[in-house]
CSV table of C-alpha atoms in Angstrom, one decimal:
chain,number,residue,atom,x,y,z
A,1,UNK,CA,-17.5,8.8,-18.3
A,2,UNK,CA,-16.1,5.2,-18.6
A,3,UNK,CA,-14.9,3.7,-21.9
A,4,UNK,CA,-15.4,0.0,-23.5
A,5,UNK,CA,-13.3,-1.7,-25.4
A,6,UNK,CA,-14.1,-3.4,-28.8
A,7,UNK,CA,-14.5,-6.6,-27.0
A,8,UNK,CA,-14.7,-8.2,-23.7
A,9,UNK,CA,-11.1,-9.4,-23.0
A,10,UNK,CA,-9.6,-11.9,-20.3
A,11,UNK,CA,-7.2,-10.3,-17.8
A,12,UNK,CA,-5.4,-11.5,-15.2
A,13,UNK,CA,-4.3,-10.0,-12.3
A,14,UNK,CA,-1.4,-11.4,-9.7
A,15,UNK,CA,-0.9,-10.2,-6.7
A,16,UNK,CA,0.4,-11.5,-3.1
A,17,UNK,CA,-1.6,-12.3,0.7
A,18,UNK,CA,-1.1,-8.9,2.2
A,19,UNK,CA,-3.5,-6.1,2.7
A,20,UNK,CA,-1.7,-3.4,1.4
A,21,UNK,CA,-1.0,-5.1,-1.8
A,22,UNK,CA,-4.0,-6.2,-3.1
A,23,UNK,CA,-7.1,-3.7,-1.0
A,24,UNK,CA,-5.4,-0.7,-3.3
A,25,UNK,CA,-6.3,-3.0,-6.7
A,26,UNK,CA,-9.6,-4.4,-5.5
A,27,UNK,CA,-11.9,-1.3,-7.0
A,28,UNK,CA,-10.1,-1.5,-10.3
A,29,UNK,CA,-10.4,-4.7,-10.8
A,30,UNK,CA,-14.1,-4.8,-9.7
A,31,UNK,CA,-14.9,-2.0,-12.4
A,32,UNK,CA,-13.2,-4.3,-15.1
A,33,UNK,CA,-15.5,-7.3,-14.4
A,34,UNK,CA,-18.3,-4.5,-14.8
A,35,UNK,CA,-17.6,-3.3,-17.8
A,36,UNK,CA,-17.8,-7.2,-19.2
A,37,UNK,CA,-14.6,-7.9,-18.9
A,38,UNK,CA,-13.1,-11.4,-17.5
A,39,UNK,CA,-10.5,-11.2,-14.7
A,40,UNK,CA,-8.9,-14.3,-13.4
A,41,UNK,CA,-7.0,-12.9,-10.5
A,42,UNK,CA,-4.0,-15.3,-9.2
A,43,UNK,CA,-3.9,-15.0,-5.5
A,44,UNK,CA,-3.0,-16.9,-2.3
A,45,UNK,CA,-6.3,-18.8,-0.7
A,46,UNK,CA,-6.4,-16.4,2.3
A,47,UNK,CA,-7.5,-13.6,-0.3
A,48,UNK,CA,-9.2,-15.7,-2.4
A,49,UNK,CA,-12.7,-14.8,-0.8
A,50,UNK,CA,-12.0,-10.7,-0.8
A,51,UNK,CA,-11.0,-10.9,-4.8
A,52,UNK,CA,-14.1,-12.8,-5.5
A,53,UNK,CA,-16.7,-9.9,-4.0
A,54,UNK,CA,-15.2,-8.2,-6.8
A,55,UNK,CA,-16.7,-10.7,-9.0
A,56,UNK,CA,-13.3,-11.2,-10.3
A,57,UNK,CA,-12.5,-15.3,-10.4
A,58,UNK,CA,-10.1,-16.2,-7.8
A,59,UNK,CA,-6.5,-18.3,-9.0
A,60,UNK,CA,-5.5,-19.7,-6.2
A,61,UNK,CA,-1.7,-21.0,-5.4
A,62,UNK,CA,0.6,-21.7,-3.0
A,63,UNK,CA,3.0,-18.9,-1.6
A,64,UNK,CA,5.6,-19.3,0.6
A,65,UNK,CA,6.2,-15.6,1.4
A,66,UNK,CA,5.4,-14.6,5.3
A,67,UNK,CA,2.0,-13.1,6.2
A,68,UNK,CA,0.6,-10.7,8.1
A,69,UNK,CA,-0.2,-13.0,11.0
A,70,UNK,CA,3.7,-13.0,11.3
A,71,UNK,CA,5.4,-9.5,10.9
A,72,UNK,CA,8.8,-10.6,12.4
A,73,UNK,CA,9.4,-13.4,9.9
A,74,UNK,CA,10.6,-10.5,7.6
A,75,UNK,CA,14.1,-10.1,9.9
A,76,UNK,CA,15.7,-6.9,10.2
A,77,UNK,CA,18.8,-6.9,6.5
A,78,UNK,CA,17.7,-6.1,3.3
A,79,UNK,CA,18.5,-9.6,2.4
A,80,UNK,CA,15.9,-11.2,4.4
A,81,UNK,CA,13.6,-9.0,3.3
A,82,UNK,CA,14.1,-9.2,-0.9
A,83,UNK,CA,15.0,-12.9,-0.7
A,84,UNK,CA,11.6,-14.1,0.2
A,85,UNK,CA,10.2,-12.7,-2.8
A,86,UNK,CA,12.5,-14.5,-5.5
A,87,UNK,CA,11.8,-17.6,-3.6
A,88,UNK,CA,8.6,-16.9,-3.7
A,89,UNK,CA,8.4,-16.3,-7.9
A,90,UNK,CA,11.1,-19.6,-8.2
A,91,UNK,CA,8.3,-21.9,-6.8
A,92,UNK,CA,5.0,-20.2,-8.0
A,93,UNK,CA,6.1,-19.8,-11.6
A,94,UNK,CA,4.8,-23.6,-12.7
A,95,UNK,CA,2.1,-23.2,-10.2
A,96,UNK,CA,0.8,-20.3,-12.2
A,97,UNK,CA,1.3,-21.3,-15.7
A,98,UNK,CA,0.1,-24.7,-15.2
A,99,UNK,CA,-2.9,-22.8,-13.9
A,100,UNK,CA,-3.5,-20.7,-16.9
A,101,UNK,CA,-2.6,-23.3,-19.2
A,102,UNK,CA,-5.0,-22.9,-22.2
A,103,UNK,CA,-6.5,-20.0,-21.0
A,104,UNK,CA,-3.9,-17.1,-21.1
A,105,UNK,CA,-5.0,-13.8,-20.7
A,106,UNK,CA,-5.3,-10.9,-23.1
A,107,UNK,CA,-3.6,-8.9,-20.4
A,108,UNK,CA,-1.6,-9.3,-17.7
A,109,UNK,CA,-2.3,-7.1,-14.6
A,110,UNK,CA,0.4,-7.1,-11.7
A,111,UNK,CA,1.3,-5.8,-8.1
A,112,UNK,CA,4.9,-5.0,-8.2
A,113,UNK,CA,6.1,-7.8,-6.2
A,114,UNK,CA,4.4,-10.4,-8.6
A,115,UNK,CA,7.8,-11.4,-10.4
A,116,UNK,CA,6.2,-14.0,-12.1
A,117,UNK,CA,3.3,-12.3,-14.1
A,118,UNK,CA,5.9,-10.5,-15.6
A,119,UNK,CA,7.8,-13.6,-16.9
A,120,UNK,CA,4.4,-14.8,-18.0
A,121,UNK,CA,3.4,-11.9,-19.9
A,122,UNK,CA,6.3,-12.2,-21.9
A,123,UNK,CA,5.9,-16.1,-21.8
A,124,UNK,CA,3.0,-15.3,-23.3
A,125,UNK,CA,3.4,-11.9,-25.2
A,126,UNK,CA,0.6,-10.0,-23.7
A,127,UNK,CA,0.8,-6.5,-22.3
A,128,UNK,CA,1.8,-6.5,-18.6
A,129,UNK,CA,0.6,-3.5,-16.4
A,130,UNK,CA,2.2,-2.9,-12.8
A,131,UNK,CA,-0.5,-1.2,-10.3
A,132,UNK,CA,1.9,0.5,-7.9
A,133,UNK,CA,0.6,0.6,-4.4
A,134,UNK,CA,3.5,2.9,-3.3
A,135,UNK,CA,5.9,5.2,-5.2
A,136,UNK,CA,8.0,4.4,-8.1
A,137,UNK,CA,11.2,5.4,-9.6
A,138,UNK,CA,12.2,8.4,-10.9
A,139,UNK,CA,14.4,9.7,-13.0
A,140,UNK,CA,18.1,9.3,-11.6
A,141,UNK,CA,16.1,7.1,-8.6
A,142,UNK,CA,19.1,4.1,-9.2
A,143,UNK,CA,22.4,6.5,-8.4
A,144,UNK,CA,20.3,8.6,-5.7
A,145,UNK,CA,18.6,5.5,-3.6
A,146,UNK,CA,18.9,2.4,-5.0
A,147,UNK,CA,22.8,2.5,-5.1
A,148,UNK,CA,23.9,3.7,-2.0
A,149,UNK,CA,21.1,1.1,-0.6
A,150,UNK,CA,22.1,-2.3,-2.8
A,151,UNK,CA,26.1,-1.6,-3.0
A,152,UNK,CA,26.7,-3.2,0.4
A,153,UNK,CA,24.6,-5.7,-0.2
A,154,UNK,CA,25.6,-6.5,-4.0
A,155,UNK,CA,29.2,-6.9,-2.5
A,156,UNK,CA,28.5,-8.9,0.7
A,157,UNK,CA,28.1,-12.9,0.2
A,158,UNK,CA,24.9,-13.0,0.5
A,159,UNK,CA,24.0,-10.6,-1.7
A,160,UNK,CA,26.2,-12.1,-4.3
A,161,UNK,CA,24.4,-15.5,-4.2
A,162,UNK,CA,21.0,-13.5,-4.1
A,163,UNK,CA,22.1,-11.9,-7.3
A,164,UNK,CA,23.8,-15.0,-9.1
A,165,UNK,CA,20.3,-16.6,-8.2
A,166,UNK,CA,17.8,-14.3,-9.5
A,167,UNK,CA,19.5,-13.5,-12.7
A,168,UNK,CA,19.5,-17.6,-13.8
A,169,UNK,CA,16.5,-17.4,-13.0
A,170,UNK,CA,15.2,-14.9,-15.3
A,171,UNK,CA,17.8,-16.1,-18.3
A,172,UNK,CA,16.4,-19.9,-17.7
A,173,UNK,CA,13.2,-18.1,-18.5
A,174,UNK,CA,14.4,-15.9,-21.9
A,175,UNK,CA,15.2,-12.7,-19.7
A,176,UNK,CA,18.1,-10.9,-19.8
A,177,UNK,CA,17.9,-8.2,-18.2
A,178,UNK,CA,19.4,-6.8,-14.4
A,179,UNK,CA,17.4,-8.2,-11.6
A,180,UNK,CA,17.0,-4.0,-9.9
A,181,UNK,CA,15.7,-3.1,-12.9
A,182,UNK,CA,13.5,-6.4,-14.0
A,183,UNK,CA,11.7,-5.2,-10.6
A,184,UNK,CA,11.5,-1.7,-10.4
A,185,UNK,CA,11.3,-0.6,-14.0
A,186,UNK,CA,8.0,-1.7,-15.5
A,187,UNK,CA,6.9,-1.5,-19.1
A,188,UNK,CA,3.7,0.2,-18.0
A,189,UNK,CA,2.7,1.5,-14.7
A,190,UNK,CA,-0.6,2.6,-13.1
A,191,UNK,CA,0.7,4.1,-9.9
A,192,UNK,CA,-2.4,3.9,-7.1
A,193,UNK,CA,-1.7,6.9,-4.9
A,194,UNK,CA,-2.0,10.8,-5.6
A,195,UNK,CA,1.1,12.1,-7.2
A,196,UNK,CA,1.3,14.2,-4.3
A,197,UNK,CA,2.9,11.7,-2.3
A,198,UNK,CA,5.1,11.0,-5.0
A,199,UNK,CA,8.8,12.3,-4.2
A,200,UNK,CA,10.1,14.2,-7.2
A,201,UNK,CA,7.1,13.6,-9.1
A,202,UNK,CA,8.4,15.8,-12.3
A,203,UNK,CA,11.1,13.6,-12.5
A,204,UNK,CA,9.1,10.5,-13.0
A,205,UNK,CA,8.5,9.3,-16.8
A,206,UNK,CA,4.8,9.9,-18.0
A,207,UNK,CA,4.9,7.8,-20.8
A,208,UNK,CA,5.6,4.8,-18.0
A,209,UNK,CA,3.9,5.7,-14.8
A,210,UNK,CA,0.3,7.3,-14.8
A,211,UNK,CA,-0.8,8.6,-11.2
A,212,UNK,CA,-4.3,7.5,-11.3
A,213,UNK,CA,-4.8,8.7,-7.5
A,214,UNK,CA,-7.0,6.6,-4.8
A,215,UNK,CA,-8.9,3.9,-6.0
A,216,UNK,CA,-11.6,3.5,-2.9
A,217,UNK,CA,-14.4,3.1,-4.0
A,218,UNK,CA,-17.6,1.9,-2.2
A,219,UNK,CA,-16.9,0.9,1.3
A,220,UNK,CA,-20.1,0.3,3.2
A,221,UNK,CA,-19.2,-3.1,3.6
A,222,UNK,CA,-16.8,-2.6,5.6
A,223,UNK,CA,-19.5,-1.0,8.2
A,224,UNK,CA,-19.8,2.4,10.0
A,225,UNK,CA,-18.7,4.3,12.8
A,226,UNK,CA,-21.3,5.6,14.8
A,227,UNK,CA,-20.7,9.1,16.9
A,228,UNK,CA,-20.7,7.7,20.8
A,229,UNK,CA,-23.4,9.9,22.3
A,230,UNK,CA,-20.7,11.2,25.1
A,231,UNK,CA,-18.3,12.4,22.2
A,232,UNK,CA,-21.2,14.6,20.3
A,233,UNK,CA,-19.6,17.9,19.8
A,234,UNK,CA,-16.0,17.2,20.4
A,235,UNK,CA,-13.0,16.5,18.5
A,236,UNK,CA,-12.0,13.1,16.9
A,237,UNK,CA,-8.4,11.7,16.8
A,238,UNK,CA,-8.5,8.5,15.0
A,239,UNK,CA,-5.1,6.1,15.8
A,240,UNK,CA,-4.2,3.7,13.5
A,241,UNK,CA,-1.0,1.7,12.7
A,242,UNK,CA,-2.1,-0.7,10.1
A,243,UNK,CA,-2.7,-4.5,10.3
A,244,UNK,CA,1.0,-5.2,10.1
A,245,UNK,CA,3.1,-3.8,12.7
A,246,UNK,CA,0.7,-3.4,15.1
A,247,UNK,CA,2.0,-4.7,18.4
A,248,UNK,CA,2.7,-1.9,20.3
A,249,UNK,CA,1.1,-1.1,23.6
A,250,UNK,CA,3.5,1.2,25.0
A,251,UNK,CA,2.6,3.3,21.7
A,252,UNK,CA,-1.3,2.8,21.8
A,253,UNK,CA,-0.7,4.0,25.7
A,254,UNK,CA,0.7,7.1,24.9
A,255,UNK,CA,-2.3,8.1,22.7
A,256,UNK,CA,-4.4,7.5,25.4
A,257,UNK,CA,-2.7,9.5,27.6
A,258,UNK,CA,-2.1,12.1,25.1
A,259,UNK,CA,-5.7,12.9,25.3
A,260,UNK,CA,-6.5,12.1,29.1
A,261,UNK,CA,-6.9,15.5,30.6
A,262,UNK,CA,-8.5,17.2,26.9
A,263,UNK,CA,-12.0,16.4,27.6
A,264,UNK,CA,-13.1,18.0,24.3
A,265,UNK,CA,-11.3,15.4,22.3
A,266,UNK,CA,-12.7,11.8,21.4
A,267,UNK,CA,-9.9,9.3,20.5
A,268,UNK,CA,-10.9,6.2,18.1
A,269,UNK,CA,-7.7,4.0,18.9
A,270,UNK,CA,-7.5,0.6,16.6
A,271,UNK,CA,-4.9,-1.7,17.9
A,272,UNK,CA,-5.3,-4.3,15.4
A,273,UNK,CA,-4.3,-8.3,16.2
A,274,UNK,CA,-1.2,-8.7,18.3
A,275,UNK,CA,-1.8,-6.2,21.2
A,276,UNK,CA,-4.3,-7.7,24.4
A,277,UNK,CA,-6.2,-5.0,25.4
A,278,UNK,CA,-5.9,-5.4,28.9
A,279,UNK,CA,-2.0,-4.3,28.5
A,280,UNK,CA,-3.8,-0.6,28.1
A,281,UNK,CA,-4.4,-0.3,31.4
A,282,UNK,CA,-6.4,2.0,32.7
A,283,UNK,CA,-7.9,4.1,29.8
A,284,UNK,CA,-9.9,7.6,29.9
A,285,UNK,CA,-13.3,8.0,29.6
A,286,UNK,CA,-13.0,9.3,25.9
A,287,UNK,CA,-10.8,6.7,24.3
A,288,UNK,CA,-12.5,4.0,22.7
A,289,UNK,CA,-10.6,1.0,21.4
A,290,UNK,CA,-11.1,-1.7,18.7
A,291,UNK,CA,-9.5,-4.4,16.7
A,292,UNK,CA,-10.4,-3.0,13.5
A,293,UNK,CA,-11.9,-0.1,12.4
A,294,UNK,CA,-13.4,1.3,8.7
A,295,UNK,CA,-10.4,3.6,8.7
A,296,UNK,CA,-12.3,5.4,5.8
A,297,UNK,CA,-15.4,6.7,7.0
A,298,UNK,CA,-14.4,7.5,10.4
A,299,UNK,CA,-11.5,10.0,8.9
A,300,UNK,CA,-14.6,11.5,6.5
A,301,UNK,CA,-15.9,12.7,10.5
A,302,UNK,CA,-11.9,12.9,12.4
A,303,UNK,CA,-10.4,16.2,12.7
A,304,UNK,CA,-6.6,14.2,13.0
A,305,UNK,CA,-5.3,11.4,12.5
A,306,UNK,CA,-2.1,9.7,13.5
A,307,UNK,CA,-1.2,6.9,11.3
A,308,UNK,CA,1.8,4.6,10.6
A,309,UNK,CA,1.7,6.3,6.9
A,310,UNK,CA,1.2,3.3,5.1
A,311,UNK,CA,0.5,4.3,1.5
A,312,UNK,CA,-3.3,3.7,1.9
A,313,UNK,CA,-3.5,5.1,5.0
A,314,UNK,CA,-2.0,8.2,3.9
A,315,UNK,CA,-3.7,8.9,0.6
A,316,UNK,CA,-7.1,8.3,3.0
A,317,UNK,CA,-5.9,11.2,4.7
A,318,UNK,CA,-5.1,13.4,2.4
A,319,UNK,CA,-8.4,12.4,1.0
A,320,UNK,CA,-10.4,13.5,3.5
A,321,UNK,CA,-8.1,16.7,4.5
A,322,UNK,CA,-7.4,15.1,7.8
A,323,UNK,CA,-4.3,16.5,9.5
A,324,UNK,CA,-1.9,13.9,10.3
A,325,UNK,CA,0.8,13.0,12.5
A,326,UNK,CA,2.9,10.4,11.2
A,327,UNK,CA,5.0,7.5,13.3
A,328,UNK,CA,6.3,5.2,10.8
A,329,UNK,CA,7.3,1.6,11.4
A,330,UNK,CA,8.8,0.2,8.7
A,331,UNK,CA,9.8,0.4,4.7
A,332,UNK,CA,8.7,3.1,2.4
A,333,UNK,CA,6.5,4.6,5.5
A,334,UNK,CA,9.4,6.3,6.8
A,335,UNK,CA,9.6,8.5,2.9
A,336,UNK,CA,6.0,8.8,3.3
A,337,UNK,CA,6.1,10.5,6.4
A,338,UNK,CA,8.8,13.1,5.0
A,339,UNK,CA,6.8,14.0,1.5
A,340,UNK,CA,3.9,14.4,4.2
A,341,UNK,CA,5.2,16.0,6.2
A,342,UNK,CA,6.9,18.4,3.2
A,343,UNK,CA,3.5,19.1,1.8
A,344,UNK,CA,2.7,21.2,5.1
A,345,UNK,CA,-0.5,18.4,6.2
A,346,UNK,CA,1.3,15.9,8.7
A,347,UNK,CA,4.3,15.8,11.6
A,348,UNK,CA,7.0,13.1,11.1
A,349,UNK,CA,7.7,11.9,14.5
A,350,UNK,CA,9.7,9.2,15.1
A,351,UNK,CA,8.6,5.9,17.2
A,352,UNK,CA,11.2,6.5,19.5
A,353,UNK,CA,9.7,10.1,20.2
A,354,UNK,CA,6.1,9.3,20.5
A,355,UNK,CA,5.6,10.1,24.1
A,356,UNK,CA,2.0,11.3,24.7
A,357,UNK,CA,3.4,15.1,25.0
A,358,UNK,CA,4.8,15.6,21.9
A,359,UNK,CA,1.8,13.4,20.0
A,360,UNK,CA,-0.5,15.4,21.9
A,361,UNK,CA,1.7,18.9,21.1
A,362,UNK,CA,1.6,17.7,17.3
A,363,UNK,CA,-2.5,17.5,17.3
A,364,UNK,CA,-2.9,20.8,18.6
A,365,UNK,CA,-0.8,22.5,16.5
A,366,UNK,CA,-1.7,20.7,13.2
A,367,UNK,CA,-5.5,21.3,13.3
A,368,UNK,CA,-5.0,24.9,14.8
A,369,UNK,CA,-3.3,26.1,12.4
A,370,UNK,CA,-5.5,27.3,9.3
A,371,UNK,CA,-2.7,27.0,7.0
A,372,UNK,CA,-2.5,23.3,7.2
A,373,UNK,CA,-6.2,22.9,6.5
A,374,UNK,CA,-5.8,25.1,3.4
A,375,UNK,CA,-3.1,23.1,2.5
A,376,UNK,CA,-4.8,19.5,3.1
A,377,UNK,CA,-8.5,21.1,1.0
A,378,UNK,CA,-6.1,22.1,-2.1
A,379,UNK,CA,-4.3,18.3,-2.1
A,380,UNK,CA,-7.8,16.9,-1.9
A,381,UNK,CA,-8.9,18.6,-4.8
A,382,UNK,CA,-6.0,17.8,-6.6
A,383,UNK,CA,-6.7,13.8,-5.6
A,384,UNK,CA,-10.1,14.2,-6.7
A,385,UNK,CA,-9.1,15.3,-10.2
A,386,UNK,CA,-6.6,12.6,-10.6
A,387,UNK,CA,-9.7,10.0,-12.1
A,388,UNK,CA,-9.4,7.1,-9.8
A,389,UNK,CA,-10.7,3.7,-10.4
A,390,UNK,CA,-12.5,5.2,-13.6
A,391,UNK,CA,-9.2,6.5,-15.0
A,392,UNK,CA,-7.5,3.5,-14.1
A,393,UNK,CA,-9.8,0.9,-16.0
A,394,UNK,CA,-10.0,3.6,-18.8
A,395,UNK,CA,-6.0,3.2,-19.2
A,396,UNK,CA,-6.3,-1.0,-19.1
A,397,UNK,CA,-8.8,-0.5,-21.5
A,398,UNK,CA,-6.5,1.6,-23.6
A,399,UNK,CA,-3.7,-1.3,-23.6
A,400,UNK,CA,-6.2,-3.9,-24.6
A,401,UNK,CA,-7.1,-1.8,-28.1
């Protein structure tokens, strides 16, 4: 059962142009706008036509940060991959005030790289929300990770400058407060994933952070996958490695050939933007490839799934129960691989190890085994109880009275 607030209220909602930032928010914000509530969501123009299908009202400015279409514009240091984002608030701050000008919000709704909603919402004082697409900090989280991670880079240079920068920034705008935690410790936080993929979970503040669980809503638009007659009866692997990092053909090979002489295995292979097809080769009969797939419904019918485990991609298959073997690429997929891994439903093999014996060893044994299926049916059930989309507007809701 859903809850109303005493009146319909204005929230906005920042986020920036990637998928796996703003698809986990889409279903929460789409339940706001129907319970009668008016959500001005601030987004870059590539989005701007996915936010309004929500029926949420698109904000549109200019970002500067790199997009999908360009993976490798991140660089390889931490500081080429946190700079981007301060540059990013620095010159979209005006943009977004001057766009709200004389119609602030009651509310302010944020993805956790949207620096400046959280200036704004104090700018304004309104209550500001972080929806966590990924994991969030936990008690002792800055002397455990982010320490060893930032001292290097808090001493080089670089890092310095980086530092000197973003605090002036926030005390030119009222703030004074240490750049680490100005990012990573919100005021309030609706975290988007199951708290099972939450490393040390029990350590994380619930008076903070509220696991709300998968938010996914209705997605028949994004189409179906239909059986191929010659695969009635078998097994379905589904291979998937995002939208971002998905140039790999030597990778996309492997599955394939994983699977070539199991003739009671279908594969579902999803190579995204930046491979050419034809660099597959020769495929099997029982591998059938595409662009882009609706990841969700096929793993409702797949009986594994190896995955790049991106946060969506891995609370989809622990959703569905799918066994999974996991081959991260970048960022907090390699943790996500581990707590999978640790919660007895996935293999953590490296990209470097991916050859198609071991990916093909890893499927066999994963959806063999009983115990993992147990396993991946009790997380499930846990997911389910978690409230979703439901729970998560319930909470806004709860901040708005």
């Amino acid at each position: 059962m859903t809850t109303t607030s005493r009146r319909p209220a204005h929230i906005a909602m920042f986020s920036i142009a990637a998928h796996g930032h703003v698809n986990p928010s889409l279903e929460v914000i789409r339940e706001l706008v129907a319970r009668g509530h008016r959500v001005s969501y601030a987004i870059p123009p590539a989005f701007a036509d996915k936010v309004a299908q929500t029926g949420a009202t698109p904000v549109p400015y200019t970002s500067t940060l790199p997009t999908d279409d360009d993976p490798d514009a991140w660089g390889t240091e931490l500081i080429d991959q946190i700079s981007p984002f301060l540059d990013d608030a620095i010159q979209a701050l005006p943009q977004l005030a001057d766009a709200f000008a004389g119609d602030e919000p009651d509310l302010v709704l944020h993805d956790i790289t949207s620096y400046p909603a959280i200036v704004l919402a104090r700018r304004w004082g309104v209550p500001a929300i972080s929806l966590s697409p990924n994991l969030v900090a936990w008690e002792g989280y800055e002397e455990e990770v982010a320490e060893p991670l930032f001292a290097p880079l808090r001493a080089s240079e670089r890092g310095r400058a980086y530092y000197a920068r973003f605090r002036g920034w926030l005390a030119e705008n009222g703030i004074d407060e240490d750049p680490d935690r100005f990012v990573g410790r919100p005021r309030r936080s609706l975290v988007l994933i199951p708290r099972a993929l939450q490393p040390h979970a029990d350590r994380v503040d619930p008076a903070v952070h509220t696991f709300v669980g998968a938010c996914q809503g209705d997605r028949s638009a994004q189409g179906h996958w239909e059986r191929p007659a010659a695969a009635h009866g078998k097994k379905v692997v589904l291979v998937s490695l995002g939208s971002t990092f998905t140039k790999q053909p030597a990778f996309y090979r492997a599955c394939a050939d994983a699977f070539r002489d199991l003739p009671d295995w279908h594969v579902v292979l999803q190579i995204g933007r930046f491979t050419d097809e034809a660099e597959l080769g020769d495929l099997p009969a029982n591998v059938e490839v595409h662009r882009w797939v609706p990841q969700l419904d096929i793993l409702r019918q797949a009986d594994a799934f190896i995955t790049h485990a991106g946060a969506g991609g891995c609370q989809e298959g622990l959703a569905t129960a799918t066994p999974m073997v996991a081959v991260p690429q970048a960022v907090d997929q390699f943790g996500n691989a581990d707590v999978l891994a640790a919660l007895g439903v996935a293999r953590h093999v490296p990209m470097a190890e991916a050859d198609a014996a071991t990916l093909r060893t890893a499927v066999l044994e994963l959806t063999a085994d009983p115990e993992v299926a147990a396993r991946a049916e009790a997380i499930r059930k846990e997911m389910a109880a978690e409230g979703g989309t439901a729970r998560a507007a319930d909470l806004v809701e709860a901040e708005l009275s």
